[in-house]
Each structure stands twice: as C-alpha cells, then as structure tokens.
Short mmCIF file of N, CA and C in Angstrom, two decimals:
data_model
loop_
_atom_site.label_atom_id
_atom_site.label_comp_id
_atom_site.label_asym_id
_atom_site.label_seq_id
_atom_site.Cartn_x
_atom_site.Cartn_y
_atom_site.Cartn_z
N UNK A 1404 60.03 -11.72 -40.45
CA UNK A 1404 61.30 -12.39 -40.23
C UNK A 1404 61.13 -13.67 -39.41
N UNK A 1405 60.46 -13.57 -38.62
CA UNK A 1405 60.12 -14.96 -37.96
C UNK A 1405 59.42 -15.65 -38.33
N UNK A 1406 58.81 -15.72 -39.35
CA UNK A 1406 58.08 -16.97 -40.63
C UNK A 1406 59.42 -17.59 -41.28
N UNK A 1407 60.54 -16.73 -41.93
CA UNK A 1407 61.76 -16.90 -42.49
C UNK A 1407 62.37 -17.51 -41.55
N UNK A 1408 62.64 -17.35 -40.60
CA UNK A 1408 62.94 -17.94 -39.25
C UNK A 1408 62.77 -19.18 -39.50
N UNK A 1409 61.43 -19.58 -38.75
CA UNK A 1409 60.85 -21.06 -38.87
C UNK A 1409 61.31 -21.83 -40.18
N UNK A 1410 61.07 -21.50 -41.22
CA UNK A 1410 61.42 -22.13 -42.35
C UNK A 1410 62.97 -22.14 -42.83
N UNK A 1411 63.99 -21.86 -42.37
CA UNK A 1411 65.16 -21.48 -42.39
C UNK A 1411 65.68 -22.29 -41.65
N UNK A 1412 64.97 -22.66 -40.54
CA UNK A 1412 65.83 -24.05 -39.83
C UNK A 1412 65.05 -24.77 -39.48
N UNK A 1413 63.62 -25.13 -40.34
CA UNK A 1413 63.10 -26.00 -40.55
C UNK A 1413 63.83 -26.66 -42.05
N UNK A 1414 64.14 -26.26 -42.82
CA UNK A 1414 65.25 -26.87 -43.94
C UNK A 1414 66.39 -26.82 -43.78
N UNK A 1415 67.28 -26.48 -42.44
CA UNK A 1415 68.25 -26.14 -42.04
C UNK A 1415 69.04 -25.24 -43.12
N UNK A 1416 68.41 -24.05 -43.80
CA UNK A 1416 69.12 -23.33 -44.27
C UNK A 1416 69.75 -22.14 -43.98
N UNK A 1417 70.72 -21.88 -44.19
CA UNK A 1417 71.73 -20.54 -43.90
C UNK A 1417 70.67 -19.24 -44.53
N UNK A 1418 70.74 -18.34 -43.39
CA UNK A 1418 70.40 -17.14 -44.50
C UNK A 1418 70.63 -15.95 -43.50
N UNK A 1419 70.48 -14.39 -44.60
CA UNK A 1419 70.92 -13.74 -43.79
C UNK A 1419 70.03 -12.80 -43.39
N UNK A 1420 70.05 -12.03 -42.35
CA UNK A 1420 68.92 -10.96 -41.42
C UNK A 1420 69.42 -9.47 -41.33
N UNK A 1421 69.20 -8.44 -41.58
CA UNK A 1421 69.35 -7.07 -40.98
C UNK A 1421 68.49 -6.30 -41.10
N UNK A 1422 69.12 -5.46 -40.09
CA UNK A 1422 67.70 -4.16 -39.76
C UNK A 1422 68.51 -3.03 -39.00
N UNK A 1423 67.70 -1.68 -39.54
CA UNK A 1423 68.00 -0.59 -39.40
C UNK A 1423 67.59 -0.01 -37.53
N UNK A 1424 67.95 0.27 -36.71
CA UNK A 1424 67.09 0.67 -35.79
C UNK A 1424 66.39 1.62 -35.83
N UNK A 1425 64.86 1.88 -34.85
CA UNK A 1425 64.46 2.91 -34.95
C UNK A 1425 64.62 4.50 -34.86
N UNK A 1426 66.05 4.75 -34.34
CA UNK A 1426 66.98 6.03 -34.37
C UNK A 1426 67.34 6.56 -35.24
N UNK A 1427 67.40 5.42 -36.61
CA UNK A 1427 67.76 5.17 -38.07
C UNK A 1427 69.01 5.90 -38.30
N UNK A 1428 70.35 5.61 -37.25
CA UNK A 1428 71.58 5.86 -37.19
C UNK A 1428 72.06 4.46 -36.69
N UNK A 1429 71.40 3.54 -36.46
CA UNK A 1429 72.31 2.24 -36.19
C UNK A 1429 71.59 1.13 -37.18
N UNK A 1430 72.42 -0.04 -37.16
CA UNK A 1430 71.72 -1.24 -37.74
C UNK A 1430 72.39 -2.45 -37.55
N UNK A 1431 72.46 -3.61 -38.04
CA UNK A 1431 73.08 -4.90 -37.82
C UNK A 1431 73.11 -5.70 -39.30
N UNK A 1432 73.70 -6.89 -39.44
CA UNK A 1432 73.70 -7.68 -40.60
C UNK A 1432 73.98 -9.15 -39.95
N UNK A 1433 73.30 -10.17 -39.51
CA UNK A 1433 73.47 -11.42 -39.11
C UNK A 1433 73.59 -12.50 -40.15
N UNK A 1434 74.09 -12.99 -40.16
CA UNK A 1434 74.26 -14.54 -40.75
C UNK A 1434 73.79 -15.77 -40.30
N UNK A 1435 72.83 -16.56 -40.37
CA UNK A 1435 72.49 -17.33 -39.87
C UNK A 1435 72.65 -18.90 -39.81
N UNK A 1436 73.33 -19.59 -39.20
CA UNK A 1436 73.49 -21.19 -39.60
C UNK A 1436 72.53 -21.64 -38.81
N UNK A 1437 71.80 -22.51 -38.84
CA UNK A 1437 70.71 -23.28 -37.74
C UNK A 1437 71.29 -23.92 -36.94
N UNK A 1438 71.27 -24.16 -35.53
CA UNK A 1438 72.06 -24.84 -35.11
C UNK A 1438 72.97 -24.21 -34.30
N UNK A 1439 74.35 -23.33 -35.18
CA UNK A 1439 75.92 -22.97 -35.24
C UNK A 1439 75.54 -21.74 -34.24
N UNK A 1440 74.64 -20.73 -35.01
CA UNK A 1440 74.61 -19.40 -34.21
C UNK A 1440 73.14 -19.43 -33.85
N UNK A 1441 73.31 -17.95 -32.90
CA UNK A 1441 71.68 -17.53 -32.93
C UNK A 1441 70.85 -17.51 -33.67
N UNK A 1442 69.68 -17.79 -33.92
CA UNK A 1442 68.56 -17.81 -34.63
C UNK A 1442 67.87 -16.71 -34.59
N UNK A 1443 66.84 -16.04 -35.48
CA UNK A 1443 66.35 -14.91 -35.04
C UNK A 1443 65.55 -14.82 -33.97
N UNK A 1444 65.05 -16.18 -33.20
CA UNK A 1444 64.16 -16.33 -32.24
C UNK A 1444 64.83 -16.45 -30.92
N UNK A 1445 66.23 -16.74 -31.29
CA UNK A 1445 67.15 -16.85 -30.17
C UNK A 1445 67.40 -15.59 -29.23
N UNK A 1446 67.37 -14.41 -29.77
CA UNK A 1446 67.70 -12.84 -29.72
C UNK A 1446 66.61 -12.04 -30.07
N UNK A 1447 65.38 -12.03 -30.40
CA UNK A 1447 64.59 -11.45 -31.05
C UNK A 1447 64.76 -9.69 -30.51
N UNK A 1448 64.58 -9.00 -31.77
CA UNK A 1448 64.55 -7.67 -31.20
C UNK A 1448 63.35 -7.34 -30.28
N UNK A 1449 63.18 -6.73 -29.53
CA UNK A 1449 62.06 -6.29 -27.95
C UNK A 1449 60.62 -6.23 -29.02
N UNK A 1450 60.35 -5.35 -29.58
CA UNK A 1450 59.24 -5.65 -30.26
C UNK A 1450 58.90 -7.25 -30.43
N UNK A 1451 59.48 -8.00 -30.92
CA UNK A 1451 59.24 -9.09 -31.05
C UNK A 1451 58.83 -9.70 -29.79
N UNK A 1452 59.95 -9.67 -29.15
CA UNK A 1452 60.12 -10.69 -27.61
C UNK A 1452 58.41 -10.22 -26.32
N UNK A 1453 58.57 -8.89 -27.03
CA UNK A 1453 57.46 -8.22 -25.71
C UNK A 1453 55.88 -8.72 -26.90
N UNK A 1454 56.11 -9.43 -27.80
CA UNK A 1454 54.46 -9.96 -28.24
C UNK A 1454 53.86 -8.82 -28.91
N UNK A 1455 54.44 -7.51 -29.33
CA UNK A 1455 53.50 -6.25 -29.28
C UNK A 1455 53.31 -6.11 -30.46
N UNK A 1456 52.28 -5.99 -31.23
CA UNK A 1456 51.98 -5.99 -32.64
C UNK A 1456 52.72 -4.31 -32.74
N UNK A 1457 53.23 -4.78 -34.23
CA UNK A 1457 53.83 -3.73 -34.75
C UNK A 1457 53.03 -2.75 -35.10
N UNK A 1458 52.04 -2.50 -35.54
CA UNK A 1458 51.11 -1.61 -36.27
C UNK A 1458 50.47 -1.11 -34.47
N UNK A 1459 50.59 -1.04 -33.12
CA UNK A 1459 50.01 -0.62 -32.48
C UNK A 1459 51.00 0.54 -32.01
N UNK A 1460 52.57 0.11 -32.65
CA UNK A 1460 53.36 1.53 -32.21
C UNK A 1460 53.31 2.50 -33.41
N UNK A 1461 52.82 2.28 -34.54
CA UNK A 1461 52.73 3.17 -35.50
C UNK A 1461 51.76 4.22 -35.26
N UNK A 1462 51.79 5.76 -35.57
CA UNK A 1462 50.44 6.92 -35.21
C UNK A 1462 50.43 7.19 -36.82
N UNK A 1463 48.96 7.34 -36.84
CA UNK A 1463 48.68 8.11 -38.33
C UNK A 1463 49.55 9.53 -38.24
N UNK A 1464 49.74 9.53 -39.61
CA UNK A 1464 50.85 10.96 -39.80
C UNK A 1464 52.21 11.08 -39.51
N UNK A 1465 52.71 10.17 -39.17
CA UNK A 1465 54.13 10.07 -37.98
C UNK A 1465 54.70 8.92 -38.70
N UNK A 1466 55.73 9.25 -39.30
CA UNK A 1466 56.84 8.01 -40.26
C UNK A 1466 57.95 7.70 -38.77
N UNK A 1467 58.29 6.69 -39.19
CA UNK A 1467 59.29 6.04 -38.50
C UNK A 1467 60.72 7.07 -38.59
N UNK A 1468 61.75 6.97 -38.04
CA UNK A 1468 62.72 7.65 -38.65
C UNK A 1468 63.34 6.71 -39.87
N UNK A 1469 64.32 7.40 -40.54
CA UNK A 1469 64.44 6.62 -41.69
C UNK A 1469 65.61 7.42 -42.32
N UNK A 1470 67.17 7.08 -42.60
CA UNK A 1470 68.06 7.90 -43.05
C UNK A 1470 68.76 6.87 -44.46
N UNK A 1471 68.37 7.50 -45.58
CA UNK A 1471 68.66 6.58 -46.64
C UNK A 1471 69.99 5.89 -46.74
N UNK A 1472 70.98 7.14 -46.24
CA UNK A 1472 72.10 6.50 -45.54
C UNK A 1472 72.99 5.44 -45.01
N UNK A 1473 71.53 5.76 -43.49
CA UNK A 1473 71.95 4.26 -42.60
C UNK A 1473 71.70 2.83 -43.25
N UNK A 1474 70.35 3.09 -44.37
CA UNK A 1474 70.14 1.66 -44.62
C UNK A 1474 70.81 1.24 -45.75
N UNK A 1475 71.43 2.85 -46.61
CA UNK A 1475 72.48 1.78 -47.81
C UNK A 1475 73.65 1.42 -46.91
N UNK A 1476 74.19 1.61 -46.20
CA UNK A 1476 75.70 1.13 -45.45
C UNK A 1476 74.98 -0.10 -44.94
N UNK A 1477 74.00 -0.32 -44.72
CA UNK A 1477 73.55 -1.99 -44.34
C UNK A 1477 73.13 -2.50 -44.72
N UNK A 1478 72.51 -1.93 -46.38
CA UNK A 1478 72.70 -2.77 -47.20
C UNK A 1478 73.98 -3.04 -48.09
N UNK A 1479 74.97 -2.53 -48.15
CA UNK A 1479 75.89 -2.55 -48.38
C UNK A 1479 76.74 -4.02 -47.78
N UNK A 1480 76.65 -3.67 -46.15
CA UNK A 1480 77.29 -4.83 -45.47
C UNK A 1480 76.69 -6.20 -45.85
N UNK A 1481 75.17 -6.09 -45.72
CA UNK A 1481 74.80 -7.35 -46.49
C UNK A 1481 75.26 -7.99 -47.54
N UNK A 1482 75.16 -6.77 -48.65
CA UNK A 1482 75.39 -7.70 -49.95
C UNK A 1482 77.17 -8.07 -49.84
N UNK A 1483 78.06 -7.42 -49.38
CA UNK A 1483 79.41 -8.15 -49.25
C UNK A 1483 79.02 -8.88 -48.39
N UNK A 1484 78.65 -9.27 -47.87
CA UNK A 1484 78.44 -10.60 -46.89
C UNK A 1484 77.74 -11.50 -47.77
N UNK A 1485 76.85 -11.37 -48.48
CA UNK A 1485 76.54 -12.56 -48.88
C UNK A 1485 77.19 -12.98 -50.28
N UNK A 1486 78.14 -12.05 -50.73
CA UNK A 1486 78.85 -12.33 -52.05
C UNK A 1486 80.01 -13.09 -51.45
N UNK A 1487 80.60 -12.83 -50.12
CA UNK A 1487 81.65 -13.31 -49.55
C UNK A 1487 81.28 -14.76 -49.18
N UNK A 1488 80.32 -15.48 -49.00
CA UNK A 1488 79.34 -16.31 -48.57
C UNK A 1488 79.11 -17.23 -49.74
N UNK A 1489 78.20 -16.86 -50.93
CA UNK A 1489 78.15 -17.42 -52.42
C UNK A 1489 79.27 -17.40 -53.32
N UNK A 1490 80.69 -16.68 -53.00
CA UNK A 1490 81.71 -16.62 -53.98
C UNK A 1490 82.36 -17.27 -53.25
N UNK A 1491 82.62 -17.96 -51.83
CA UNK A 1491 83.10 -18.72 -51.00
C UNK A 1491 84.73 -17.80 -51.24
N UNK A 1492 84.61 -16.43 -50.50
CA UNK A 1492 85.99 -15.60 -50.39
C UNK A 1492 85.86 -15.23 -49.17
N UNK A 1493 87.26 -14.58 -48.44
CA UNK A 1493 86.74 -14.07 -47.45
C UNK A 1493 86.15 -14.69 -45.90
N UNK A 1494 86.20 -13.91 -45.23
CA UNK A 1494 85.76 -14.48 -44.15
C UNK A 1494 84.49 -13.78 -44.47
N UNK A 1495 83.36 -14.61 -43.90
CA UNK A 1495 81.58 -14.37 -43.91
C UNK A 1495 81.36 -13.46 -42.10
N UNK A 1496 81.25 -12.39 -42.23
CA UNK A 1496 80.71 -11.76 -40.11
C UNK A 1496 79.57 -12.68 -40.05
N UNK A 1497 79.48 -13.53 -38.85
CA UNK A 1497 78.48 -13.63 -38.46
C UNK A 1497 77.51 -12.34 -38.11
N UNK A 1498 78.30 -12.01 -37.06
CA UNK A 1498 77.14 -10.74 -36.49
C UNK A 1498 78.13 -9.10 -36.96
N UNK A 1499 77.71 -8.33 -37.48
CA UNK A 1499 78.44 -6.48 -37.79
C UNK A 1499 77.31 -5.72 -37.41
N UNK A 1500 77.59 -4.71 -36.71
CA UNK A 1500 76.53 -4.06 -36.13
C UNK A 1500 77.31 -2.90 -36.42
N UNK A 1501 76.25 -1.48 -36.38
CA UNK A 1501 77.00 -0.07 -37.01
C UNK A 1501 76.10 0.87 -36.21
N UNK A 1502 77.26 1.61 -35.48
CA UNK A 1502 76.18 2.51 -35.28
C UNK A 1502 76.71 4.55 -35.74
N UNK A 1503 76.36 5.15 -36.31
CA UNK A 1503 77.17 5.71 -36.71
C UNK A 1503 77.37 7.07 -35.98
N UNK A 1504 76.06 7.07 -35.02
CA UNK A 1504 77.12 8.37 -34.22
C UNK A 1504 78.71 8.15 -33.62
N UNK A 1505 78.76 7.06 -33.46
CA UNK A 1505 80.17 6.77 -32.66
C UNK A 1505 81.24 5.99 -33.42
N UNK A 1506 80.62 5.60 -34.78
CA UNK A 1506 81.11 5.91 -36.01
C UNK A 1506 82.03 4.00 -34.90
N UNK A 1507 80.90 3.36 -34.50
CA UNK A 1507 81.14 1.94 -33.72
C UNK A 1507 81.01 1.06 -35.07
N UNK A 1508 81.57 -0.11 -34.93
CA UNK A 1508 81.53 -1.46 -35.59
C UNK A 1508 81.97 -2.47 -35.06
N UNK A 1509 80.66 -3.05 -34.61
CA UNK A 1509 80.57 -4.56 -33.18
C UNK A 1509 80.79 -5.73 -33.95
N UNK A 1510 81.85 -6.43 -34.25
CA UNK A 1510 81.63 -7.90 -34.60
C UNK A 1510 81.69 -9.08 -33.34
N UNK A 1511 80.50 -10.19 -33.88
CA UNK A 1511 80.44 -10.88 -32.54
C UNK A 1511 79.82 -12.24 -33.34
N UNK A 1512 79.91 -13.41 -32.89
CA UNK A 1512 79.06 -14.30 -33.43
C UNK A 1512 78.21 -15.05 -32.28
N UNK A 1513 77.17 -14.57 -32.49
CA UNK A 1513 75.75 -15.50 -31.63
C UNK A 1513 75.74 -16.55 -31.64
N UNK A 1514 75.64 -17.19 -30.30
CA UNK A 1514 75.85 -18.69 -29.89
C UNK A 1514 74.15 -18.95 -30.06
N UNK A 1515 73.59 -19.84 -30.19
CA UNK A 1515 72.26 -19.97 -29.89
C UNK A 1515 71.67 -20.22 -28.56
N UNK A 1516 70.38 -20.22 -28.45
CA UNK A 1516 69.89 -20.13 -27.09
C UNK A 1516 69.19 -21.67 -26.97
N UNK A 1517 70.11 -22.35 -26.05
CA UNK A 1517 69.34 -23.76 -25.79
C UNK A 1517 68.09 -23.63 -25.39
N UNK A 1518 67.64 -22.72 -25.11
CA UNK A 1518 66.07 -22.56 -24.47
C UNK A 1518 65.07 -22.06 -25.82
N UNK A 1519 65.84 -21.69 -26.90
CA UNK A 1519 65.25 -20.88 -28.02
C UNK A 1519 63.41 -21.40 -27.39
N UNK A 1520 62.66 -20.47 -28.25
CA UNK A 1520 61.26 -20.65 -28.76
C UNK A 1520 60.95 -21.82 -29.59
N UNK A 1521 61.56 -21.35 -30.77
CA UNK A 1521 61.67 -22.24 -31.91
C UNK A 1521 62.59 -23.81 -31.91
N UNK A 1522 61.14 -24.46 -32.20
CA UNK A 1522 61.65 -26.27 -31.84
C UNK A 1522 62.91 -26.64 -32.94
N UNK A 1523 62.42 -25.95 -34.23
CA UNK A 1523 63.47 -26.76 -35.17
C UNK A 1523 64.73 -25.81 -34.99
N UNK A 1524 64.97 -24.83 -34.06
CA UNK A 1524 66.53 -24.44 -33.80
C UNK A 1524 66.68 -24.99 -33.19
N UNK A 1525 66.13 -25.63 -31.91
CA UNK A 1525 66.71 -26.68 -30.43
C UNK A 1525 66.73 -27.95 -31.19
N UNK A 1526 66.32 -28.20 -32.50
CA UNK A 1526 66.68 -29.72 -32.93
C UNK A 1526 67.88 -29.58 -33.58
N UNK A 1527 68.03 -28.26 -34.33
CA UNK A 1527 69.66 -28.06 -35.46
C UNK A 1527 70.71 -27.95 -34.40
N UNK A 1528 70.36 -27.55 -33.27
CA UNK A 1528 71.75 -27.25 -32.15
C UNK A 1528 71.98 -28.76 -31.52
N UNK A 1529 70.91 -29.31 -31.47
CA UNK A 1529 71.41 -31.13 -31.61
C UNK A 1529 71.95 -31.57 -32.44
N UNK A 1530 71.47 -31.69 -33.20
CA UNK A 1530 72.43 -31.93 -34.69
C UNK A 1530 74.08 -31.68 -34.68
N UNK A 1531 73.95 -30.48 -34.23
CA UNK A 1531 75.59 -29.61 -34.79
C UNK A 1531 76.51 -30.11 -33.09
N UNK A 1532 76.04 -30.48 -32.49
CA UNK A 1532 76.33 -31.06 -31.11
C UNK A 1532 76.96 -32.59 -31.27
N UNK A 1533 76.48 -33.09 -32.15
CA UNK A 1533 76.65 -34.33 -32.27
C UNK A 1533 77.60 -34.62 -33.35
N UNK A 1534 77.67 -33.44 -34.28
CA UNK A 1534 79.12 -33.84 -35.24
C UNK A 1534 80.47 -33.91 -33.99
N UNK A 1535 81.30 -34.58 -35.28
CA UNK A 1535 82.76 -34.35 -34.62
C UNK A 1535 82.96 -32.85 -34.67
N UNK A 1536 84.15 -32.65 -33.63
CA UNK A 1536 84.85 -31.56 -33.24
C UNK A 1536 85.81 -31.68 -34.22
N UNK A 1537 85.99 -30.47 -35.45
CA UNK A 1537 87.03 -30.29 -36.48
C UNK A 1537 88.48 -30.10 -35.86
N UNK A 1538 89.53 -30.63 -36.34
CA UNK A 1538 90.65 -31.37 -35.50
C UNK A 1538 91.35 -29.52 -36.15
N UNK A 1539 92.03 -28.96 -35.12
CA UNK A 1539 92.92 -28.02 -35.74
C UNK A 1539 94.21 -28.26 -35.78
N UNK A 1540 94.80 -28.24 -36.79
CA UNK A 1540 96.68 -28.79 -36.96
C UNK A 1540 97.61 -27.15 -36.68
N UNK A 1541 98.27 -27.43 -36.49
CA UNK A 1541 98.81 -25.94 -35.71
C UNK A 1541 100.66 -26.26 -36.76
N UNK A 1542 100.46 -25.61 -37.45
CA UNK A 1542 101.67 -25.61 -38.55
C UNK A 1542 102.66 -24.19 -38.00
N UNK A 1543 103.72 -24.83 -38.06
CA UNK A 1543 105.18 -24.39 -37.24
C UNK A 1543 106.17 -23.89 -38.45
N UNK A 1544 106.05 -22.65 -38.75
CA UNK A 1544 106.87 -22.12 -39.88
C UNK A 1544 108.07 -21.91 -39.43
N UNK A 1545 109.03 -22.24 -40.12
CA UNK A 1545 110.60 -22.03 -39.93
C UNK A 1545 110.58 -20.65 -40.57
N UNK A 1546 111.52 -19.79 -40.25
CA UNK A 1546 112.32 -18.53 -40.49
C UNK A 1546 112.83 -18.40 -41.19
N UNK A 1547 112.79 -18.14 -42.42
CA UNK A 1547 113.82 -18.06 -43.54
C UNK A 1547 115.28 -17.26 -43.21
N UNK A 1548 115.99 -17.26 -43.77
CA UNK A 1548 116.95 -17.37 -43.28
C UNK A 1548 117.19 -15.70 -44.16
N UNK A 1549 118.27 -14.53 -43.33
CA UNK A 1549 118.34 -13.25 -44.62
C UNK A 1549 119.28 -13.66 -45.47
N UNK A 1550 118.72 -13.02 -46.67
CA UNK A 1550 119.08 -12.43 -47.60
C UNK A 1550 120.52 -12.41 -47.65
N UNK A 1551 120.96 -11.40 -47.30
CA UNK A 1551 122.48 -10.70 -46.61
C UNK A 1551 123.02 -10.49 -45.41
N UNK A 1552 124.16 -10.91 -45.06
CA UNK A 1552 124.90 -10.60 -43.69
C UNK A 1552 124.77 -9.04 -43.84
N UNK A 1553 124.49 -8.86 -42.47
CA UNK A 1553 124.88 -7.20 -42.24
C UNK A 1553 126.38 -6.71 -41.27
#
C-alpha cells in the first residue's frame, strides 16, 4: 500500500484503501484525495509506522485471524464507495470504519499530516492550499403556505 501511496499522489490521483484488522472483527474503507485528506503515510497503521517487516510477525503454522464475513462487509463498503465515486451519486465516506462486536460505524474524514513522510503529499497539500476557498450560498426557502384552513 505504500508503493500505491507514493504513486497516487505522485499523479495526484484519488484512490481507495481498506483493511481488515488483525482481530478480523473490525476494518476501515478510506478514500483518498492527495492533498484534501490523509494519505496512507499520513496515518500509517503501527506495523507500518514501527518499520517492522511484516513476515517477522508471521509463525509457521499459525494463520492470521480471518472472518470471511468481516472482509465481505468491507468489501462491500468499498465497492459502494467507489460506485458512489465513478457513478458521481451520493455522497463518497471519506473515512467508515466497522467494528462489529459493538456492531460501531465511525465516519470521519482525515485531514492530512503537514509533517507527512511522503514529499509528494506535502507538495498536493500545497497545491490544495493555494486554490480558492469554494464560496457557499446559503439559500432561504420560504414556507409554503397550507393547503387548507383548519
């Protein structure tokens, strides 16, 4: 994911990220703009951040947990997210997180990290810094009036 990373906002392209946790009862679905939100380098999950090669927490004989479950409901969230995204319907979650003992659903959207790792996210958050601020018009609906006297 962090090769996809680099190259994702090295072309400043949108794309999207999820993963199951190792409890394999929770997971997430991110959306990514370069720049707009967090990057995957912005947040990296602890494996990542702590440098620790993945193959040194794996033991011969010993599978990860894994509930076919947890990962169709996140793949699930993905693919409506990215149909909501390519069919331009809908609002797109930045961030949905699931966890299902508590039967939780976190929506949040990741700001990026001015300090990120990754140079070409601290160049897209310049970028997106330097557009204009989109003007919001605030439209004032009148009350229709009833139907019938009561």
């Amino acid at each position: 994911r962090m090769a996809i990373n680099t190259a994702c906002n090295e072309l400043n392209q949108p794309w999207f990220e999820s993963g199951v946790s190792e409890n394999a009862v929770s997971g997430h679905i991110q959306f990514i703009l370069p720049g707009e939100t967090a990057c995957f380098a912005c947040a990296p999950p602890l494996v990542v951040a702590s440098n620790i090669d993945e193959k040194t927490l794996k033991r011969d004989g010993v599978c990860a947990a894994s509930l076919p479950t947890t990962m169709a409901v996140v793949a699930g969230f993905l693919v409506q997210n990215t149909l909501k995204y390519l069919l331009n319907f809908g609002d797109v979650t930045a961030y949905l997180g699931y966890n299902a003992l508590q039967d939780f659903f976190p929506t949040m959207r990741l700001k990026p990290n001015p300090g990120c790792d990754e140079r070409n996210c601290r160049e897209r958050q310049l970028e997106v810094a330097k557009r204009p601020k989109p003007v919001v018009e605030v439209v004032v609906q009148k009350e229709e009036e009833p139907l019938h006297a009561d």
